[in-house]
Amino acid sequence: MDLRLTPEMEAFRDEVRGFLEAHRDHYAPGAAADRPREAALAWQRLLIEHGYAARTIPKEYGGYGAQPDILKTRIIAEEFTRAGAPRGLANQGISMLVPTLLEVGSEEQKQAWIGKTLRGEVVWCQGYSEPGAGSDLASLQTKAVEDGDDFVISGQKIWTSTAAQADMIFCLVRTEPDAPKHDGISYLLFSMKTPGIEVRPLKTMTGSAEFNEVFFTDVRVPKSSVVLGRGKGWFVANATLKHERGMLGDPNATEARLHSLIELMKTETVDGRPLIADPVFRDRAMALQSKVLAMKFNGLRGLTASMRGEPAGMAGLVVKLQGCELNHQIAALAIDALGELGVLYEDGPHLRAKGSWQWNYMFDLGLIIGGGTAQIQKNIISERGLGMPREPKLAKA
Amino acid sequence: MDLRLTPEMEAFRDEVRGFLEAHRDHYAPGAAADRPREAALAWQRLLIEHGYAARTIPKEYGGYGAQPDILKTRIIAEEFTRAGAPRGLANQGISMLVPTLLEVGSEEQKQAWIGKTLRGEVVWCQGYSEPGAGSDLASLQTKAVEDGDDFVISGQKIWTSTAAQADMIFCLVRTEPDAPKHDGISYLLFSMKTPGIEVRPLKTMTGSAEFNEVFFTDVRVPKSSVVLGRGKGWFVANATLKHERGMLGDPNATEARLHSLIELMKTETVDGRPLIADPVFRDRAMALQSKVLAMKFNGLRGLTASMRGEPAGMAGLVVKLQGCELNHQIAALAIDALGELGVLYEDGPHLRAKGSWQWNYMFDLGLIIGGGTAQIQKNIISERGLGMPREPKLAKA
Amino acid sequence: MDFSITADQKLMQETLVRALGEISSLDRVRAYAGDRGDAGADVWNALKDFGLPGLLIPEEHGGLGLKLLDAVLAAEALGRAVAPVPFLGACLAPLALIGGGSQDQQRTWLPGLAAGDIRAAVAISEPIAGTRDGAGVKAEAGKLTGKTLFVEGGLEADLIVVADTGGRLHLVRGDAAGLSRELMVSIDQTRRLAELGFDGVAAEPLSGDLLPRLRDAAWALLAADALGACDVMIEKAVAYAQERKQFGRVIGSFQAVKHMCAEMAAEVEPARSLVWYAAYAFDEGLDDASLCCAHAKAYLGEAGRFVARTSTEVHGGMGITDLLGLHFWFKRIGLDRQLLGGPERVRDWAARLQGLAA
Amino acid sequence: MDFSITADQKLMQETLVRALGEISSLDRVRAYAGDRGDAGADVWNALKDFGLPGLLIPEEHGGLGLKLLDAVLAAEALGRAVAPVPFLGACLAPLALIGGGSQDQQRTWLPGLAAGDIRAAVAISEPIAGTRDGAGVKAEAGKLTGKTLFVEGGLEADLIVVADTGGRLHLVRGDAAGLSRELMVSIDQTRRLAELGFDGVAAEPLSGDLLPRLRDAAWALLAADALGACDVMIEKAVAYAQERKQFGRVIGSFQAVKHMCAEMAAEVEPARSLVWYAAYAFDEGLDDASLCCAHAKAYLGEAGRFVARTSTEVHGGMGITDLLGLHFWFKRIGLDRQLLGGPERVRDWAARLQGLAA
């Protein structure tokens, strides 16, 4: 146990800090859900050039080409947060497709897509879930029928964020309807401009459409769009999902939220008394702080394991379940402590933090459900983490 | 909705009150786990004579022979509680065997056992659960092999309270090993003095032996011990279990416990300040009060349904789950509010309420588990109450 | 001893529930939610036929002369239907007038209220749920000054019962000079809240210490509204779980899903009796009326949050979409929880009532 | 940056766990629990070989010169084994002597403590967990008067570090005139608590404001003890669920049972890192050391209760019997929760530390 940094790492921290100070004028956020604007693209290029984005992606594919160094990655993250500097582009193309192509893409696919995706020139969306295939993703029904050199795709996807802005989609389709369900799926890359694709915004309880439904009617794409090979889609997708799971439950973000909550409780009053002076709410805030700290150090422990190439084990398996729940609980306490003010939303002079506590309360519930419901997470923890039996097969009805 | 009593019922209340005042010298408690002493037997006889015990049991079997009247039953209960008068004998013979015999016993069995049991002259224990048959009671393995006019019993029972004091046992055994598991069970009545029975006290986490294990080695009992008929034991037992479920989760007892908790919090101090002055503990006490009141009125609603011969429905199904949990939570708060004093147990000058809060905390956990675990209760609520599917049958491994 | 609602009450509630299925269909609720200009007049008018506006108003003034228990049963039905109807004012303003109004005031207002032609609101947030953002209304020489927040139905009310900072009640006409109203947008799009500003507004005082009674009734009504909404969320979860298939079986056959449903039912069922009793005790003037109204509010606040969340989880991704509209119930319950005091504040008050807190 | 325990630390802990399997077998624990005359001398003596008594004592005084992180790892092992060993005094008395003892005092006591020939206890309940039953010790002119409660290992201690009501520390010899000791029977039969009475007992003061440091260390150690006990309760639940059959299948194949196990693991796993960090921060004198020691104690108090209950439930009826002995862990966790402050009190202190409470 030694949380101090080596002189080399301290030097690296200074370097990052220096860069951020020198380039303050170039800061340009690229919101996840939109097409990035030119300033954001320029900032992204600058970050790649200095190794603060696409750091470990090989140079030949448009990355910076550094060796993986989780500690440096973390220092970069910390310094960007500290400076309030935008982290460069974060979208599903960069977080999910790029690692997948690096792992299982053909050389041609890597050349074609990785660089452009990293630089934000191509924006992707993800076509996985379907109305009938959520927790049971492998039962997906969108079919791709062979026709000459093409597949002809029909079906529907759901929970597709960025679909309206995306140039391209990475999409799971059923190419072999007669194969066992996990073996009949292929992973395709194709343009969202292809005729026959319709995108409908999917409004959620927050009132905004964070997702879309995507409908395919006889969408024709060349067979060369397949990644890895026909029937290999389930394998490819699992490589990708692995990368997604890591994105949920960032303890630093949770810590920042708790900090905001405590600030809120210090500044807001009821009957002239600060909310934090209420012992019941204060006790809840402190109980949440216990959990936030535990998750933070659990993250550092996982980081150390990753640095050594060791599996994170149980410490990793619990992150999604506990992290999402914690965020939800922080928002719940903010709402409760605000009392009647806590129900306000959307607009109005009495609204606090632009209604973000209620927004988070609802959106975080979506995260508890999405990307593997809490029930699926508990299955995973008990089966993979504790070695308990899988759900037994049922007798035929 | 009208909670007032009719003049007739008010008169009945006066009658009960009058009896209790007149007979204060005869009060004699009969602890559930022991053989009742002579004074307790006398008090029991007096109660039966006046219809305050065995009230609705027909006169011919030694009861008082009144028509069922749930409101009168309740008035009796309230007045006895109010006067601090012992309720007469309460044991598994009276609460479980007697109703069972009334429902399915032969005339001979009724004559032989009901009166003596009611008067406390015969004490019974229950032989249902086995080490391998808990939630899945129907898988019980204690076998009774036919031999001439007798059954010869071998096997083991567990969770048998009063076994050491009991004269008799009502016991489930497997008489037809080849029948489907629910159809091979018989319900026998036999003497605990029969050769081959060994009783071993079963100590629990509370430190006392509230239960026993009972071992049978070639125990020979006459075939005439069977109630209702061979292979009918599962049916008979379910009639009995129904009576047991009603015993758990008495809202009046829970209300009394909450009252004790609040008294405790008013009188005990830390740093010279009463525990109730701590807003965090106080809030927990009030949250428990919400639940206690809800369970109390839920009980009245169930009572009204019973008075009308209507099923209690969901209001009845939730009583065991919620009631046991509530008792456990009340004990937990008492322990927490007492702080370090809350961990004391058994003896010593600083011990509060003879350690009963810790005792209840543990014993109530046993009740959450016993008589259908919380998981089994949730199965029942979802299946019988909400009409959800039963646990599906598994494919053969 | 009869702890149940009468056949008449049951029939009234069932009829109302059935009618609200039409009057306040999900489509109608959606339209109301999406259009701030939509005052829901059709819904209100339809409810006039049921006598809902005059439920608590004596027959001599044109009402039904019923009791809080009946109002609570109606509130349950409105919660079930997430009906775009402010109901607190319709119940509480008559209580205030009957309890503290002069014969003149009663004659002036009650018949119109009973007919539903006059709409009422009550502005009692600050003395009950606490003062925030400098709110509070001062009364001096028959004039009100200040502001009050979170007034359900305050935008359209023709008559407003206002509590001043001392807890005394005043009648204010909706068209009074110096009165301003502003929408306060909340998560619950089915009931609109308002901020009311008073710039020397003429007001008539009501006599007596009526605020506690209004508070008790309001808490019971909000609890009942949440109870109705919870029932629907449980029913919808059970129905969805029996219809939605994953892994080749309905998700309702998974023990985790069954237990989530069982836990919701187990939490909510006892609350029904508590809400009924609270209203009954209020009607009969029993000693524990205030305490039980408080506990009903607090209990449903907590159980409501649990049910709203758990039912959404049972629905999986569909639960958070607007397609299914489940969120209307989720948010209705969310407002019921906070309005006129969240569970913690209400429990603190329950403790005070019993002399357990200073 | 290395957030992990070293290979040496891991080995030490594993070796200790393995050894405790023998030294503190369930049979041995049972025997200790059943006999108040059994002082567990054999267990203590066996632990001397591991240097456990001198873990925190500098090598110059015959100890191992290790840190709180090492002590915390040992405490985890002791909790796993529900070992009948009072360990708080063995860690805290050296900390007090090193931090506030004169050279003379250190030379007098540390070597014997390091060798395990002198047993120590700390009496710090009142200033940390609050005064109950009129307890509290006054210091005047080098003499102590009063009583102090809940002293782990207080019955057999040769040396007692006593906090007076002002929070200053004093050394008292076990054979001092006027000192009386009384067993306080708790649910946890594996660690005995004592009430100590002082009737003008001679005492040597220690210098400095050491109580906060003792409190931090004690909270981390109690958290670690509970962590070890929780781990065992989870392991036992998982093992039992895979072995116990009902309805023709192992109960661990029922989703409800799997999820109970998953929830236990999910609650406890992050706590491991928190406990490690708290001890590390204590050792390094980091700013958040006190806060993290408090949170470790509070977290394990809550998670411990959940695990103790849930593991027992997974075991069904067997869980509450003495046959299996699961209750030794249940009760160990119960005492860890309350000793030197329950979660609420500790969190209140955490709030004060951050200026969030007066």
Short mmCIF file of C-alpha atoms in Angstrom, two decimals, chain A residues 130-137 139 158-159 181 202-207 211 213 268-272 275 280-281 284 325 328-329 332-333 335-347 349-350 352 358 361-362 365-366 368-369 373-376 391-392 394, chain C residues 36 125-126 129-133 147 149-150 182-189 193 195 240 244-249 253-257 260 305 308-309 312-323 327 330-331 334-335 337-345 347:
data_model
loop_
_atom_site.label_atom_id
_atom_site.label_comp_id
_atom_site.label_asym_id
_atom_site.label_seq_id
_atom_site.Cartn_x
_atom_site.Cartn_y
_atom_site.Cartn_z
CA GLU A 130 -34.41 -4.78 -29.40
CA PRO A 131 -37.88 -4.44 -27.91
CA GLY A 132 -37.93 -8.22 -27.40
CA ALA A 133 -34.25 -8.61 -26.53
CA GLY A 134 -33.10 -6.73 -23.47
CA SER A 135 -31.57 -8.73 -20.64
CA ASP A 136 -31.77 -11.67 -23.04
CA LEU A 137 -29.83 -9.93 -25.81
CA SER A 139 -32.63 -13.61 -28.55
CA ILE A 158 -34.06 0.30 -29.42
CA TRP A 159 -32.02 2.30 -26.86
CA LYS A 181 -29.38 -18.53 -30.85
CA LEU A 202 -37.43 7.64 -27.77
CA LYS A 203 -38.57 9.96 -25.03
CA THR A 204 -37.97 8.78 -21.48
CA MET A 205 -39.31 9.71 -18.08
CA THR A 206 -36.87 12.60 -17.83
CA GLY A 207 -38.84 14.27 -20.61
CA PHE A 211 -32.36 7.34 -26.93
CA GLU A 213 -35.68 3.52 -31.88
CA GLU A 268 -30.11 25.72 1.27
CA THR A 269 -32.32 26.49 4.23
CA VAL A 270 -35.74 25.63 5.56
CA ASP A 271 -37.26 27.88 8.21
CA GLY A 272 -33.99 29.75 8.05
CA LEU A 275 -30.55 21.62 5.60
CA VAL A 280 -31.75 12.93 10.01
CA PHE A 281 -30.70 14.18 6.58
CA ARG A 284 -28.12 9.95 5.56
CA GLU A 325 -27.42 2.61 -6.72
CA HIS A 328 -29.50 7.20 -7.32
CA GLN A 329 -29.45 7.46 -3.52
CA ALA A 332 -32.85 10.89 -3.65
CA LEU A 333 -31.39 12.57 -0.59
CA ILE A 335 -34.70 15.73 -3.38
CA ASP A 336 -35.77 14.82 0.14
CA ALA A 337 -33.66 17.45 1.82
CA LEU A 338 -34.99 20.10 -0.54
CA GLY A 339 -38.51 19.17 0.55
CA GLU A 340 -41.18 20.65 -1.66
CA LEU A 341 -38.51 22.47 -3.66
CA GLY A 342 -37.15 19.05 -4.52
CA VAL A 343 -40.08 18.26 -6.81
CA LEU A 344 -39.52 21.24 -9.11
CA TYR A 345 -38.38 20.48 -12.64
CA GLU A 346 -37.66 21.95 -16.04
CA ASP A 347 -37.90 25.70 -15.42
CA PRO A 349 -37.28 30.82 -10.62
CA HIS A 350 -37.26 28.44 -7.65
CA ARG A 352 -32.32 24.38 -8.15
CA GLN A 358 -34.61 15.06 -10.26
CA TYR A 361 -32.78 10.55 -9.85
CA MET A 362 -34.68 9.35 -12.92
CA LEU A 365 -32.79 4.62 -12.25
CA GLY A 366 -32.47 4.04 -15.99
CA ILE A 368 -29.71 0.75 -12.71
CA ILE A 369 -31.91 -0.97 -15.27
CA THR A 373 -30.45 -4.75 -14.71
CA ALA A 374 -29.69 -4.93 -11.02
CA GLN A 375 -31.13 -8.47 -11.14
CA ILE A 376 -28.75 -9.49 -13.91
CA GLU A 391 -30.31 -20.47 -13.45
CA PRO A 392 -31.26 -24.10 -14.06
CA LEU A 394 -36.53 -25.60 -17.31
CA ARG C 36 -49.75 24.17 -20.12
CA SER C 125 -47.32 25.13 2.57
CA GLU C 126 -45.12 27.38 4.70
CA ALA C 129 -43.82 22.11 5.31
CA GLY C 130 -41.55 24.99 6.28
CA THR C 131 -40.48 28.29 4.81
CA ARG C 132 -38.19 28.23 1.80
CA ASP C 133 -37.00 30.93 -0.53
CA LYS C 147 -45.78 35.06 -1.25
CA LEU C 149 -45.43 28.45 -2.78
CA PHE C 150 -46.57 25.03 -3.98
CA GLU C 182 -47.04 31.93 -11.41
CA LEU C 183 -46.80 28.32 -12.52
CA MET C 184 -44.27 26.22 -10.59
CA VAL C 185 -43.29 23.37 -12.86
CA SER C 186 -42.85 20.11 -10.97
CA ILE C 187 -42.04 16.58 -12.06
CA ASP C 188 -45.71 15.71 -11.74
CA GLN C 189 -47.29 16.92 -14.96
CA LEU C 193 -48.53 24.01 -8.57
CA GLU C 195 -46.61 30.49 -6.54
CA TYR C 240 -45.99 -6.82 -17.47
CA ARG C 244 -42.82 -10.03 -21.08
CA LYS C 245 -40.61 -12.95 -22.04
CA GLN C 246 -36.84 -13.17 -21.75
CA PHE C 247 -34.73 -16.32 -21.83
CA GLY C 248 -37.72 -18.24 -23.14
CA ARG C 249 -40.00 -17.63 -20.14
CA SER C 253 -41.52 -16.71 -13.38
CA PHE C 254 -38.11 -15.54 -12.15
CA GLN C 255 -38.02 -15.57 -8.39
CA ALA C 256 -36.27 -12.19 -8.21
CA VAL C 257 -39.11 -10.57 -10.16
CA MET C 260 -40.00 -7.63 -6.10
CA ARG C 305 -40.92 5.69 -3.37
CA ALA C 308 -42.41 3.66 -7.88
CA ARG C 309 -38.85 2.52 -8.23
CA THR C 312 -40.17 0.69 -12.93
CA GLU C 313 -37.41 -1.86 -12.46
CA VAL C 314 -39.77 -4.76 -13.09
CA HIS C 315 -40.68 -3.07 -16.38
CA GLY C 316 -37.02 -2.96 -17.36
CA GLY C 317 -36.12 -0.47 -20.04
CA MET C 318 -39.78 -0.04 -20.99
CA GLY C 319 -40.40 1.35 -17.52
CA ILE C 320 -38.37 4.46 -18.15
CA THR C 321 -39.82 5.24 -21.58
CA ASP C 322 -42.59 7.66 -22.29
CA LEU C 323 -44.19 5.01 -24.52
CA HIS C 327 -43.63 7.63 -15.31
CA PHE C 330 -43.90 7.47 -10.72
CA LYS C 331 -43.96 11.26 -10.62
CA GLY C 334 -43.03 11.64 -6.11
CA LEU C 335 -45.07 14.78 -5.61
CA ARG C 337 -44.32 12.29 -1.05
CA GLN C 338 -42.95 15.82 -0.85
CA LEU C 339 -46.04 18.02 -0.95
CA LEU C 340 -46.90 19.54 2.44
CA GLY C 341 -43.96 17.77 4.04
CA GLY C 342 -41.76 14.78 3.26
CA PRO C 343 -41.79 11.72 5.52
CA GLU C 344 -39.01 12.95 7.79
CA ARG C 345 -40.73 16.25 8.51
CA ARG C 347 -42.58 12.04 11.40
#
